[in-house]
Short mmCIF file of C-alpha atoms and ligand atoms in Angstrom, two decimals:
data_model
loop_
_atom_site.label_atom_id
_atom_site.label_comp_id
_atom_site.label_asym_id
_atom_site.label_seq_id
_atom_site.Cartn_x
_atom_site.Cartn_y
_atom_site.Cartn_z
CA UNK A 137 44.59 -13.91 -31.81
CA UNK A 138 45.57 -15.53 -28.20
CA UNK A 139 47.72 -17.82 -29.81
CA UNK A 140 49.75 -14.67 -31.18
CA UNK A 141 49.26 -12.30 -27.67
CA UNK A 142 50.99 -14.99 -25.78
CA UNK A 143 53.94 -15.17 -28.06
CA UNK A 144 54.52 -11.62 -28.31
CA UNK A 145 54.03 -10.90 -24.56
CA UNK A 146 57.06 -14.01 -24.30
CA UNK A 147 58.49 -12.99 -26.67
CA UNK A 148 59.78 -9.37 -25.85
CA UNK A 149 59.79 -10.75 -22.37
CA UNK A 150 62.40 -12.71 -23.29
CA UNK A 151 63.82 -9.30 -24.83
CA UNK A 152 63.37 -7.29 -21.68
CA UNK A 153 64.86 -9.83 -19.51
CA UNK A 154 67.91 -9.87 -21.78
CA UNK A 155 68.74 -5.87 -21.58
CA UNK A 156 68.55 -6.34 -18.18
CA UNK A 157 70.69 -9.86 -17.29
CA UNK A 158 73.93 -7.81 -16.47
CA UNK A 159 75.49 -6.57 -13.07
CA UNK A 160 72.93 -4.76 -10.40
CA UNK A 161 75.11 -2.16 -10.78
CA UNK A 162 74.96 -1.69 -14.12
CA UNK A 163 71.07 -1.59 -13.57
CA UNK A 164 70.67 0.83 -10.84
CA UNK A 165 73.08 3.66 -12.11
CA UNK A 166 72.43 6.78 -13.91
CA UNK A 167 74.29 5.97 -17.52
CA UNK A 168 73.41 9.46 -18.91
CA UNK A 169 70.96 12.10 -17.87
CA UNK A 170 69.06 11.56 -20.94
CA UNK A 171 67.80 8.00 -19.71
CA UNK A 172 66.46 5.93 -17.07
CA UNK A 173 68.08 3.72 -14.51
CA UNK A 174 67.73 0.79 -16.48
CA UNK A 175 65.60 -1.27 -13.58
CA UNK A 176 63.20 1.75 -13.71
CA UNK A 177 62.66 0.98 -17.15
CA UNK A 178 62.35 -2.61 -16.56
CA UNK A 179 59.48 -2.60 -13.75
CA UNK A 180 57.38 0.77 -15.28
CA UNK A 181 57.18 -2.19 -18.00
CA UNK A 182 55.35 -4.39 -15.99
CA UNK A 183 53.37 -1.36 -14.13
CA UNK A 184 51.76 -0.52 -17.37
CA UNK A 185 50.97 -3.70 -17.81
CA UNK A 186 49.16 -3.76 -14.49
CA UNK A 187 47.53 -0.72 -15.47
CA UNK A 188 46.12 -1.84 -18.79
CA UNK A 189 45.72 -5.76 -18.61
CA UNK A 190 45.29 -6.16 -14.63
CA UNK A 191 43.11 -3.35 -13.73
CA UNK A 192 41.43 -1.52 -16.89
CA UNK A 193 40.81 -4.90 -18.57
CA UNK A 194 40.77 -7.32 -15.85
CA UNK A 195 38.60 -4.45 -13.41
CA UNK A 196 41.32 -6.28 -10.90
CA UNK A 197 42.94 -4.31 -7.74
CA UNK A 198 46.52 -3.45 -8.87
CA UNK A 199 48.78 -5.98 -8.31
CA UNK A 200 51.41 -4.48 -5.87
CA UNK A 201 49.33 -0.68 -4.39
CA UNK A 202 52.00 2.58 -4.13
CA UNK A 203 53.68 1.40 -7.52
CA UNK A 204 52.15 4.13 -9.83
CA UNK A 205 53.80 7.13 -8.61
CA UNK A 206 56.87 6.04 -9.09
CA UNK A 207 56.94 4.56 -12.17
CA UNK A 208 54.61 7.29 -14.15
CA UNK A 209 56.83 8.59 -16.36
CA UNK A 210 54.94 12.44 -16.26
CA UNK A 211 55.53 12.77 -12.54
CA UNK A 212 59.67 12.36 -12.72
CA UNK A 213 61.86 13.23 -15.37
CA UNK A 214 64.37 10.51 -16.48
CA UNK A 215 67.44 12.42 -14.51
CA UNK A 216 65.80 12.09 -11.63
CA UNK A 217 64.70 8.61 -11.21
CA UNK A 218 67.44 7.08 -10.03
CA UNK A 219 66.78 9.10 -6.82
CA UNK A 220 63.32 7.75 -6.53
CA UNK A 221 63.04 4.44 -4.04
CA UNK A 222 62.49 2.39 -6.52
CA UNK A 223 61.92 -1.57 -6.71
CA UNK A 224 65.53 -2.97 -7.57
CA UNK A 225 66.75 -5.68 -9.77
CA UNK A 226 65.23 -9.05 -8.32
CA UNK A 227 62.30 -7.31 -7.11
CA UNK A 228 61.52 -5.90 -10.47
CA UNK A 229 61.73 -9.16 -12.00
CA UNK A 230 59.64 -10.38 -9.49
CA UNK A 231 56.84 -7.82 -9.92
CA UNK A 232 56.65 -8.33 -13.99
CA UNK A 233 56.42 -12.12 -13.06
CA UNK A 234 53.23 -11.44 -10.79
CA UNK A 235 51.92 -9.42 -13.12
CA UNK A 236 52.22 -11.39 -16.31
CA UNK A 237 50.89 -14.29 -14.15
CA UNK A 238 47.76 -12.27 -13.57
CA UNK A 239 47.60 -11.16 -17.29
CA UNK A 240 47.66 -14.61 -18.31
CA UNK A 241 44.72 -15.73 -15.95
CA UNK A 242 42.59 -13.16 -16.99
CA UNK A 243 43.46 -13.79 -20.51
CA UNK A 244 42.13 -17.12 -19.88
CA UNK A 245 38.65 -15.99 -19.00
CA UNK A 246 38.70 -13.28 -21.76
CA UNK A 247 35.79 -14.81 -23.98
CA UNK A 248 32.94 -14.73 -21.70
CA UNK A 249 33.97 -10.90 -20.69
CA UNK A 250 33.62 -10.00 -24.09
CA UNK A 251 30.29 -12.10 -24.96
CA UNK A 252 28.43 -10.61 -21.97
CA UNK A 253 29.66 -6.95 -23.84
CA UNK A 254 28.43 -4.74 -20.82
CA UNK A 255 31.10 -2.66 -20.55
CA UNK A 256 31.50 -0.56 -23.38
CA UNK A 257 35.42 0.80 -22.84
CA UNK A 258 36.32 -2.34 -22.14
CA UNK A 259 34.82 -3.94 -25.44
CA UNK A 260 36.67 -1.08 -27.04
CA UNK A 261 40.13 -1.82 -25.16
CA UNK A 262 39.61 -5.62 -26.92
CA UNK A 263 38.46 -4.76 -30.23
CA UNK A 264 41.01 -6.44 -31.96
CA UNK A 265 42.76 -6.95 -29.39
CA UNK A 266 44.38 -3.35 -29.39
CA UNK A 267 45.16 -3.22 -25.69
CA UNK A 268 47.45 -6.46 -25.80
CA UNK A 269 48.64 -4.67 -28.86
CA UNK A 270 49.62 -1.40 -27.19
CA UNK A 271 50.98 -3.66 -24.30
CA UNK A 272 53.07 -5.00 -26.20
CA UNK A 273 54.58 -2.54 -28.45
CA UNK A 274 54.77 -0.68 -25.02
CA UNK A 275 57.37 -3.27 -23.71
CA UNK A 276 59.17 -3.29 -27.10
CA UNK A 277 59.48 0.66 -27.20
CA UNK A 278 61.09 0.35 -23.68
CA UNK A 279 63.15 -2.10 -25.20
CA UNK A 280 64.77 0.09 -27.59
CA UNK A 281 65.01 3.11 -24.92
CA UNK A 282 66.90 0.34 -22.97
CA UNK A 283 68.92 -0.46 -25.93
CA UNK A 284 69.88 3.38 -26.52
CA UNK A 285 71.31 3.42 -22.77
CA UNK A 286 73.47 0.59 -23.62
CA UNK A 287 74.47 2.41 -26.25
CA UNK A 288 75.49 5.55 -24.26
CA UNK A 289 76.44 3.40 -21.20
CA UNK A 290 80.34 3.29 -21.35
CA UNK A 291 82.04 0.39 -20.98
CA UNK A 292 83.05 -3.28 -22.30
CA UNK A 293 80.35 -4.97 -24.19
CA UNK A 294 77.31 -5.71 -22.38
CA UNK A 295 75.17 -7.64 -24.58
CA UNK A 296 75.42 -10.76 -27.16
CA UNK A 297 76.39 -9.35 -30.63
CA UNK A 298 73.71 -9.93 -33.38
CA UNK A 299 73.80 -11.95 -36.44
CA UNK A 300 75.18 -10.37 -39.50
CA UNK A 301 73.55 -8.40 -41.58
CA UNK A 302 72.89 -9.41 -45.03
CA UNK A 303 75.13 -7.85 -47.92
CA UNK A 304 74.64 -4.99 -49.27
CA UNK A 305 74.44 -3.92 -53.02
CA UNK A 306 74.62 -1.20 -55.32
CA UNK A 307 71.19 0.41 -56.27
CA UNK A 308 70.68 1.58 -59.80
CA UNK A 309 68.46 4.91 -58.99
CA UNK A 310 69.69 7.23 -56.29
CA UNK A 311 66.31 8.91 -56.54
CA UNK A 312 62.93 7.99 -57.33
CA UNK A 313 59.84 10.62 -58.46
CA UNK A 314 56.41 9.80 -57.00
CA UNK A 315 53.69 11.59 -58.75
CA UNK A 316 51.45 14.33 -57.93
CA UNK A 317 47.83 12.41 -56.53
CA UNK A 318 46.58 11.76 -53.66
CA UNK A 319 47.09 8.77 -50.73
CA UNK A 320 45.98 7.59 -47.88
CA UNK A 321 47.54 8.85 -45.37
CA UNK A 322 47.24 6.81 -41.29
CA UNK A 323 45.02 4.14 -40.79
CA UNK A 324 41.41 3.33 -39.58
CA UNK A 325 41.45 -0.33 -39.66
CA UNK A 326 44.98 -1.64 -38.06
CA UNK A 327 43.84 -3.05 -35.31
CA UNK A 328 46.80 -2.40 -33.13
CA UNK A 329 47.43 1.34 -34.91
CA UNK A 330 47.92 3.80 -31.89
CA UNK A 331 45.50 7.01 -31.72
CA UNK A 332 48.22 8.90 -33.09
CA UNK A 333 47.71 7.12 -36.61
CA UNK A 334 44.22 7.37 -36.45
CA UNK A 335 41.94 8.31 -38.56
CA UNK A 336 42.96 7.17 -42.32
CA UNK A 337 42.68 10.18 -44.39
CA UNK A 338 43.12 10.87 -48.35
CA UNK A 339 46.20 13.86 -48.80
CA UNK A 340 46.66 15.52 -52.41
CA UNK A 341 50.49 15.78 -52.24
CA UNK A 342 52.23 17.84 -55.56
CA UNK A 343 54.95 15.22 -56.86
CA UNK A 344 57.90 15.01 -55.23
CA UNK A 345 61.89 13.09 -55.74
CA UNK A 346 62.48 10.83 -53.12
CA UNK A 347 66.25 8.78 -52.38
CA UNK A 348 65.40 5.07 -52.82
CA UNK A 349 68.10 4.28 -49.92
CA UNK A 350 68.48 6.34 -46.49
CA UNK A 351 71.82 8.82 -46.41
CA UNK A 352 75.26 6.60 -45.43
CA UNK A 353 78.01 6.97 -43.13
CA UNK A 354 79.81 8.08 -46.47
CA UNK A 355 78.00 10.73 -47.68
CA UNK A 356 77.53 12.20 -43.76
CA UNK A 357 81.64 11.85 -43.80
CA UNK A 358 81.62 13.94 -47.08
CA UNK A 359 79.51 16.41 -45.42
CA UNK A 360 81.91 16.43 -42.66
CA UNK A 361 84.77 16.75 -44.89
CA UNK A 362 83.47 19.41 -46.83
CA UNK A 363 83.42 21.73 -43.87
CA UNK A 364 79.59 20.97 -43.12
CA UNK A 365 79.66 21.23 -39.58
CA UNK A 366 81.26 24.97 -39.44
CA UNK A 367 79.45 26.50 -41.91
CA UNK A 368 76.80 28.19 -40.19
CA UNK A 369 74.84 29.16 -43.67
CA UNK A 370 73.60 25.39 -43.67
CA UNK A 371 72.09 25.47 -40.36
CA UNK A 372 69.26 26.89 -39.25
CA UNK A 373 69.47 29.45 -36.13
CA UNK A 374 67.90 26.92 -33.45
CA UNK A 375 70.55 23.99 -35.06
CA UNK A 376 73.46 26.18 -35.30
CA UNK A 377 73.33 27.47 -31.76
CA UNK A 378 73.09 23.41 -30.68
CA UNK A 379 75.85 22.84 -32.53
CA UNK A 380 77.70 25.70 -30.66
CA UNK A 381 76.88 24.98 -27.20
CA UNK A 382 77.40 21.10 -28.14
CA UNK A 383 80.37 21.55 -29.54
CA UNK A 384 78.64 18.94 -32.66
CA UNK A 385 81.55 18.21 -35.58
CA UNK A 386 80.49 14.65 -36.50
CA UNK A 387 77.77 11.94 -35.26
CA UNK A 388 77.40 10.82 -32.05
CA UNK A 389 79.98 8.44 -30.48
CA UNK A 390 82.36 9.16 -33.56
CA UNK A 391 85.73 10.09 -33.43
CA UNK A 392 88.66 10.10 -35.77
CA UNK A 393 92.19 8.12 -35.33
CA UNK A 394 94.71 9.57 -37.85
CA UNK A 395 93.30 9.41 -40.86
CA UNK A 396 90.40 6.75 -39.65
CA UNK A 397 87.31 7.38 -38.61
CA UNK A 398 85.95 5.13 -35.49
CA UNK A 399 82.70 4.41 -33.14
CA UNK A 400 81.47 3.14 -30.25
CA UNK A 401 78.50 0.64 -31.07
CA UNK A 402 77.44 -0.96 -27.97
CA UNK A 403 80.78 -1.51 -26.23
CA UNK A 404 82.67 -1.99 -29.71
CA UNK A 405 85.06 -0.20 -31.11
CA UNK A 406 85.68 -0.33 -35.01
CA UNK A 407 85.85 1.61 -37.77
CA UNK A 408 83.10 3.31 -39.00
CA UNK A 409 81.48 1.22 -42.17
CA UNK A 410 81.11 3.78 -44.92
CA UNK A 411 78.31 1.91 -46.36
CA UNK A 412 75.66 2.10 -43.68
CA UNK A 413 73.14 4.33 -42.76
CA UNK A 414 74.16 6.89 -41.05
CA UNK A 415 72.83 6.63 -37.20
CA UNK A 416 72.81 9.08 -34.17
CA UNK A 417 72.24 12.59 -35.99
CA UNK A 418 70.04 14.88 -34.39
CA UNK A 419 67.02 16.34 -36.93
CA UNK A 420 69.59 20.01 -36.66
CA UNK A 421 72.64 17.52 -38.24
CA UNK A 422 69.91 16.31 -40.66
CA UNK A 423 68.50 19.03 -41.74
CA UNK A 424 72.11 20.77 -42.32
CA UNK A 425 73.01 17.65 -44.41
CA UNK A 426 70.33 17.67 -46.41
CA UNK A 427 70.55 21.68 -47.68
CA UNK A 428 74.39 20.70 -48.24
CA UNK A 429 73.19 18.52 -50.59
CA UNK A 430 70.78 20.80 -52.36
CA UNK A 431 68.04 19.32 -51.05
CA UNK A 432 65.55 18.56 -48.20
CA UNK A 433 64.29 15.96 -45.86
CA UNK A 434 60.95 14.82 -46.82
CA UNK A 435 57.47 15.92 -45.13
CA UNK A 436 55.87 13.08 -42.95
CA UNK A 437 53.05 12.42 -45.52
CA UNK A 438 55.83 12.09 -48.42
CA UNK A 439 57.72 9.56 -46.11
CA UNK A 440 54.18 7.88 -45.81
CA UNK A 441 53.28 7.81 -49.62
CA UNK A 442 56.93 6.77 -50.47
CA UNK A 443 56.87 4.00 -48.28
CA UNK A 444 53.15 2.79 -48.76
CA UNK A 445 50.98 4.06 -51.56
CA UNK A 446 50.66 1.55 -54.38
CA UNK A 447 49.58 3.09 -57.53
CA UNK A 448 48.40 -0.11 -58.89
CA UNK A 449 45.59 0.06 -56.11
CA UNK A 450 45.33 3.26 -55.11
CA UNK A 451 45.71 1.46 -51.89
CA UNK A 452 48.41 2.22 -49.10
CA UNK A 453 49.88 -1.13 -47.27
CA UNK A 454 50.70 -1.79 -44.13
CA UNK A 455 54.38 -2.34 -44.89
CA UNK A 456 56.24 -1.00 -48.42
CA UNK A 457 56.37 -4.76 -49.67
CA UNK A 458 52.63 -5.24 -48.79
CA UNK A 459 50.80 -6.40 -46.00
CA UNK A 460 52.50 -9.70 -44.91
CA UNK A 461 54.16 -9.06 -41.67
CA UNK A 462 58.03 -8.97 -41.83
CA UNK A 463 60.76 -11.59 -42.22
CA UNK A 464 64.44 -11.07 -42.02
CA UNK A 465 64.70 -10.73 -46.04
CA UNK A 466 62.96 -7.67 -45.84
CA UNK A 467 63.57 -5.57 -43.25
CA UNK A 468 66.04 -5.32 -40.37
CA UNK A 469 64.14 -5.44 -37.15
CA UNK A 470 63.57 -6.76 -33.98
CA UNK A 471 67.52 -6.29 -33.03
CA UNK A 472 68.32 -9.56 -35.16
CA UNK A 473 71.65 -7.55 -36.09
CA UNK A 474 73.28 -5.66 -34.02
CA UNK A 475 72.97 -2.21 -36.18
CA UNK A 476 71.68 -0.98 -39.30
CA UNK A 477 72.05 -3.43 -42.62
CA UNK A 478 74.55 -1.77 -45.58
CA UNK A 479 72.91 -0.07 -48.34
CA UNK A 480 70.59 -2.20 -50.55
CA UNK A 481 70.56 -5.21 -48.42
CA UNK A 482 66.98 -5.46 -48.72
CA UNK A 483 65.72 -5.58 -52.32
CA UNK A 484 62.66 -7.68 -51.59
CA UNK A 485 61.47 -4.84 -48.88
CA UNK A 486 61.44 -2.17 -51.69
CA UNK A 487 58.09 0.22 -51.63
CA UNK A 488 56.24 0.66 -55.17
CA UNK A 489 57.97 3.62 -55.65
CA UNK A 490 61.09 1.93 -55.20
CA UNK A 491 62.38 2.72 -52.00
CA UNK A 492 64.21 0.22 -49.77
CA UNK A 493 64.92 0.00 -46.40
CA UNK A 494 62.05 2.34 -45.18
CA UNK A 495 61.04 -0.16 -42.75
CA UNK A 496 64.21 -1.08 -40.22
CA UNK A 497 67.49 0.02 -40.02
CA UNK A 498 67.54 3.42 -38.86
CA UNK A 499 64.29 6.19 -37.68
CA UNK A 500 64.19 8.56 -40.39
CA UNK A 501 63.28 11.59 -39.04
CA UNK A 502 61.23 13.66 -41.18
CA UNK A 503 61.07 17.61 -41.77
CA UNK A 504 57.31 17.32 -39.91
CA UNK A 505 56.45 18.51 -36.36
CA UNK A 506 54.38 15.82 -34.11
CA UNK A 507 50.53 17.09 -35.20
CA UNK A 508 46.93 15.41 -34.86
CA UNK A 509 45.53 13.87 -38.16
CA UNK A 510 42.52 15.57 -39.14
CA UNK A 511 39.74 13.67 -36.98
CA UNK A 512 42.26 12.78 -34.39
CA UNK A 513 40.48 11.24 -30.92
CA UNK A 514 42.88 10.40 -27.99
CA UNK A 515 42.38 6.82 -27.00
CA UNK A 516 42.85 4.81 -24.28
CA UNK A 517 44.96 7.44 -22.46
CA UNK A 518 45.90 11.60 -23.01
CA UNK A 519 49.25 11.00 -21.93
CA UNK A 520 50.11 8.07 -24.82
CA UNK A 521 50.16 11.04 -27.73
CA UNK A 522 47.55 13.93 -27.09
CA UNK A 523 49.52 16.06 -24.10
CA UNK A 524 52.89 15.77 -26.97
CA UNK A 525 50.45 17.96 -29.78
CA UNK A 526 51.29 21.66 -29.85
CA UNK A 527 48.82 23.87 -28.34
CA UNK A 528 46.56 26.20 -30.50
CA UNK A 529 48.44 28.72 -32.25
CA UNK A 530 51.98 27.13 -31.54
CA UNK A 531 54.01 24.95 -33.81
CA UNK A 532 55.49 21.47 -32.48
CA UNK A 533 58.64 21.01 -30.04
CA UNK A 534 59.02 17.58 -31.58
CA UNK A 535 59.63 15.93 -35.12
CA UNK A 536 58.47 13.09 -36.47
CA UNK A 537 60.34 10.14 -37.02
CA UNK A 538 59.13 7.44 -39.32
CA UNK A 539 60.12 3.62 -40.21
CA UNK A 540 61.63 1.81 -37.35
CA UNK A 541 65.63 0.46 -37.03
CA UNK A 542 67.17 -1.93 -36.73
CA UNK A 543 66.48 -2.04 -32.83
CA UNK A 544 62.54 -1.71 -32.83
CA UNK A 545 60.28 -4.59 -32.50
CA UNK A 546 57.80 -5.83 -35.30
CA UNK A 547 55.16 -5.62 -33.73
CA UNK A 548 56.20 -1.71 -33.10
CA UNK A 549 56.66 -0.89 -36.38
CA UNK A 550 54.66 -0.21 -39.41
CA UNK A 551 54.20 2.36 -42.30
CA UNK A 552 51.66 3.79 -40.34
CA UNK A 553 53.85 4.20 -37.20
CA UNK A 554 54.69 7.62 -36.08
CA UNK A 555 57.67 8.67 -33.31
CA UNK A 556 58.65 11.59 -32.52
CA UNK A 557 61.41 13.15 -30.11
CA UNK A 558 62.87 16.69 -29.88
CA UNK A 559 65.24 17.85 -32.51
CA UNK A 560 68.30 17.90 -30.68
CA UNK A 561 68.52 13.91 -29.66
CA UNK A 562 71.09 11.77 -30.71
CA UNK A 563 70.80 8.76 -28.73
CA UNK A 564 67.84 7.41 -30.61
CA UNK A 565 69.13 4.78 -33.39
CA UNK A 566 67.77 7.51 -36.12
CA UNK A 567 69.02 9.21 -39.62
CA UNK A 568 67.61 10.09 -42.33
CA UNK A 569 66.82 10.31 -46.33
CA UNK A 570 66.86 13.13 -48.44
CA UNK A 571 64.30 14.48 -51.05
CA UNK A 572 63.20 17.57 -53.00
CA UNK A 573 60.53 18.87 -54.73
CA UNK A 574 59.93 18.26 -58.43
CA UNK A 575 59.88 21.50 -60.95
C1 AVJ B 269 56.79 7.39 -28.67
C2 AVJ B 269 59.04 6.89 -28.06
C3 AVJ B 269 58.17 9.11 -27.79
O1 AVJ B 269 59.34 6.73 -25.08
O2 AVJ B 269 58.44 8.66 -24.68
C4 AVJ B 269 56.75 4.86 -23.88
C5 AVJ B 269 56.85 5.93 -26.18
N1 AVJ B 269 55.13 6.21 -24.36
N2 AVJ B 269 55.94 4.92 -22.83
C6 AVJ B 269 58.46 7.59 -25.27
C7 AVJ B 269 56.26 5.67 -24.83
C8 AVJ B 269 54.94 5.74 -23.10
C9 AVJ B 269 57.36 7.35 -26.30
N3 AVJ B 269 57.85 7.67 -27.69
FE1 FE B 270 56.28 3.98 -20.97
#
């Protein structure tokens, strides 16, 4: 267990440190309203480390007092940050080093904490090691919010371009039918599961059809093409308004050239691969898309099953392949590449079912608001997923989005995992699959 902590606090250290090696300007300027300064992001990283592993674990003074206002993302919106006095670039960097240096030392003196047991939150924070866990995937969620302001950020390329991605390949079944049964649905036992996941549950679910591969550039372009975005019939009210005011006629940071269609991918101009998953669609574009096509996007819990129930067992897994953690054969994570693999690139990632590429590439958002599983109990903090719940009696602002891409970190991402974001974003490195009920 401390042998793997240390890595993975290096390791998306390393990542951190890399989103944020470019020009002080570049760090300290507003790239879009939507997002953070990019140094805010960089030392709220190491003040919720300070908060979890200095001072809750450790019972230790914070490491630099007056920090926590100013880096708690509840007290200013991401607009206004850049406005706050906040640390800048070398000063960050120099906080997160104090701080990992005191996360270390106390890490060192861990075992005799936990034998003497006297503090019961605290022996809950370690059980399993959960608060290095959330630590962690805390730093690599940052990460990919960084990664998303590159994205919008406008300008020559920024960052190192990833490897290639491995070659796609044409799937025999479009769609796949998972029976009528029930599942388990979340997760009781991962140790490093966030509350949100919590508790494991068993969910009847009537049988459903499922696509075996998330929707691609091409079929989004056929959409497009076949008048999709002005024909208010396939839009709900809420979307088509959105798509009014927003002026929406084709994915984010699209545009066509003649007769060819280009993006912008991180400073890069090309033409837009028809064989990829489609990325930056808000849930409205989705959701349009998939009644186009006759059908619908699938509930959370179907995304779930699809991705993790194994009939065999009656078990569900951690990932669709099983529950070895993942290697670049079978499942595009961690930012290896530098966007989403082509269709069928990862055969040995496929569910039982028979779905590939659940796990990586693009968030697939689901047609699910953000809701408590039965049994739900917030822990270690409200603000993590309890304050994003819908109040009694009203449904949720948010949807769920399931699977990970091609930007989140392993440790981050599971079949468990659940994100969620409001209907109308774009920037996120999400799409989506399509599915339907079965007569
Ligand atoms: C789960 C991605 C919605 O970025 O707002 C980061 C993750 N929570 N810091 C967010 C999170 C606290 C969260 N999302
Ligand atoms: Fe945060």
């Amino acid at each position: 267990m401390r042998t793997r902590v240390v890595s993975e606090l290096e390791a998306v250290r390393r990542r951190s440190l890399a989103y944020t090696d470019v020009d002080e300007d570049e760090l300290v300027r507003q790239h879009s309203p939507l997002m953070s300064p990019l140094v805010w992001d960089l030392a709220h990283i190491g003040n919720y480390e300070d908060l979890w592993l200095v001072r809750a674990l450790g019972q230790a003074a914070a490491t630099r007092p007056g920090l926590d206002g100013v880096y708690d993302a509840f007290r200013h919106d991401r607009a206004s940050r850049a406005r706050l006095s906040l640390l800048g670039p070398e000063g960050s960097r120099a906080y997160l080093r104090e701080v990992r240096a005191r996360a270390f030392e106390l890490l060192d003196h861990l075992d005799p904490a936990l034998a003497h047991g006297d503090d019961g939150t605290r022996a809950r924070l370690l059980t399993g090691g959960f608060v290095y866990g959330m630590v962690i995937q805390h730093e690599h969620q940052h990460d990919e919010t960084m990664l998303a302001t590159h994205q919008l950020r406008i300008g020559a390329a920024l960052l190192a371009a990833g490897l290639p991605a491995p070659p796609g390949r044409p799937v025999a079944r479009r769609e796949v039918l998972v029976p009528a049964g029930p599942f388990t649905f979340g997760t009781s036992d991962d140790p490093w599961a966030y509350d949100n996941e919590r508790p494991a549950h068993r969910v009847d679910l009537p049988a459903f059809w499922i696509d075996t591969l998330p929707v691609s550039n091409r079929a989004q372009l056929a959409f497009l093409e076949a008048g999709g975005y002005d024909d208010e019939r396939l839009w709900s009210s809420a979307g088509w308004d959105w798509r009014q005011r927003e002026g929406l006629t084709a994915p984010a940071f699209w545009w066509r050239d003649g007769d060819t269609w280009l993006r912008r991918r991180l400073g890069h101009v090309e033409p837009v691969p028809l064989d990829e998953p489609v990325q930056h669609v808000c849930w409205y574009e989705a959701e349009a898309h998939a009644r186009w096509a006759g059908r619908r996007l699938p509930t959370e819990a179907e995304w779930e099953k699809a991705a993790a129930h194994d009939p065999a067992t009656g078990r569900s897994h951690r990932y669709p392949w099983g529950d070895t953690a993942p290697t670049p054969d079978r499942a595009n994570l961690g930012h290896r590449t530098s966007g989403p693999a082509p269709l069928g690139a990862y055969p040995a990632g496929a569910s039982p079912c028979g779905a590939e590429q659940m796990i990586g590439d693009v968030w697939e958002w689901t047609a699910s608001g953000f809701t408590p599983h039965p049994g739900f109990r917030s822990h270690p903090y409200r603000e993590y997923s309890e304050v994003f719940f819908p109040k009694d009696g009203e449904s949720s602002a948010f949807r769920v989005l399931r699977g990970g891409s091609w930007a989140t970190g392993a440790p981050a991402c599971r079949a468990t995992f659940r994100n969620w974001d409001y209907p109308i974003r774009r920037q996120i490195f999400a799409g989506f699959r399509l599915a339907r009920d079965a007569d």
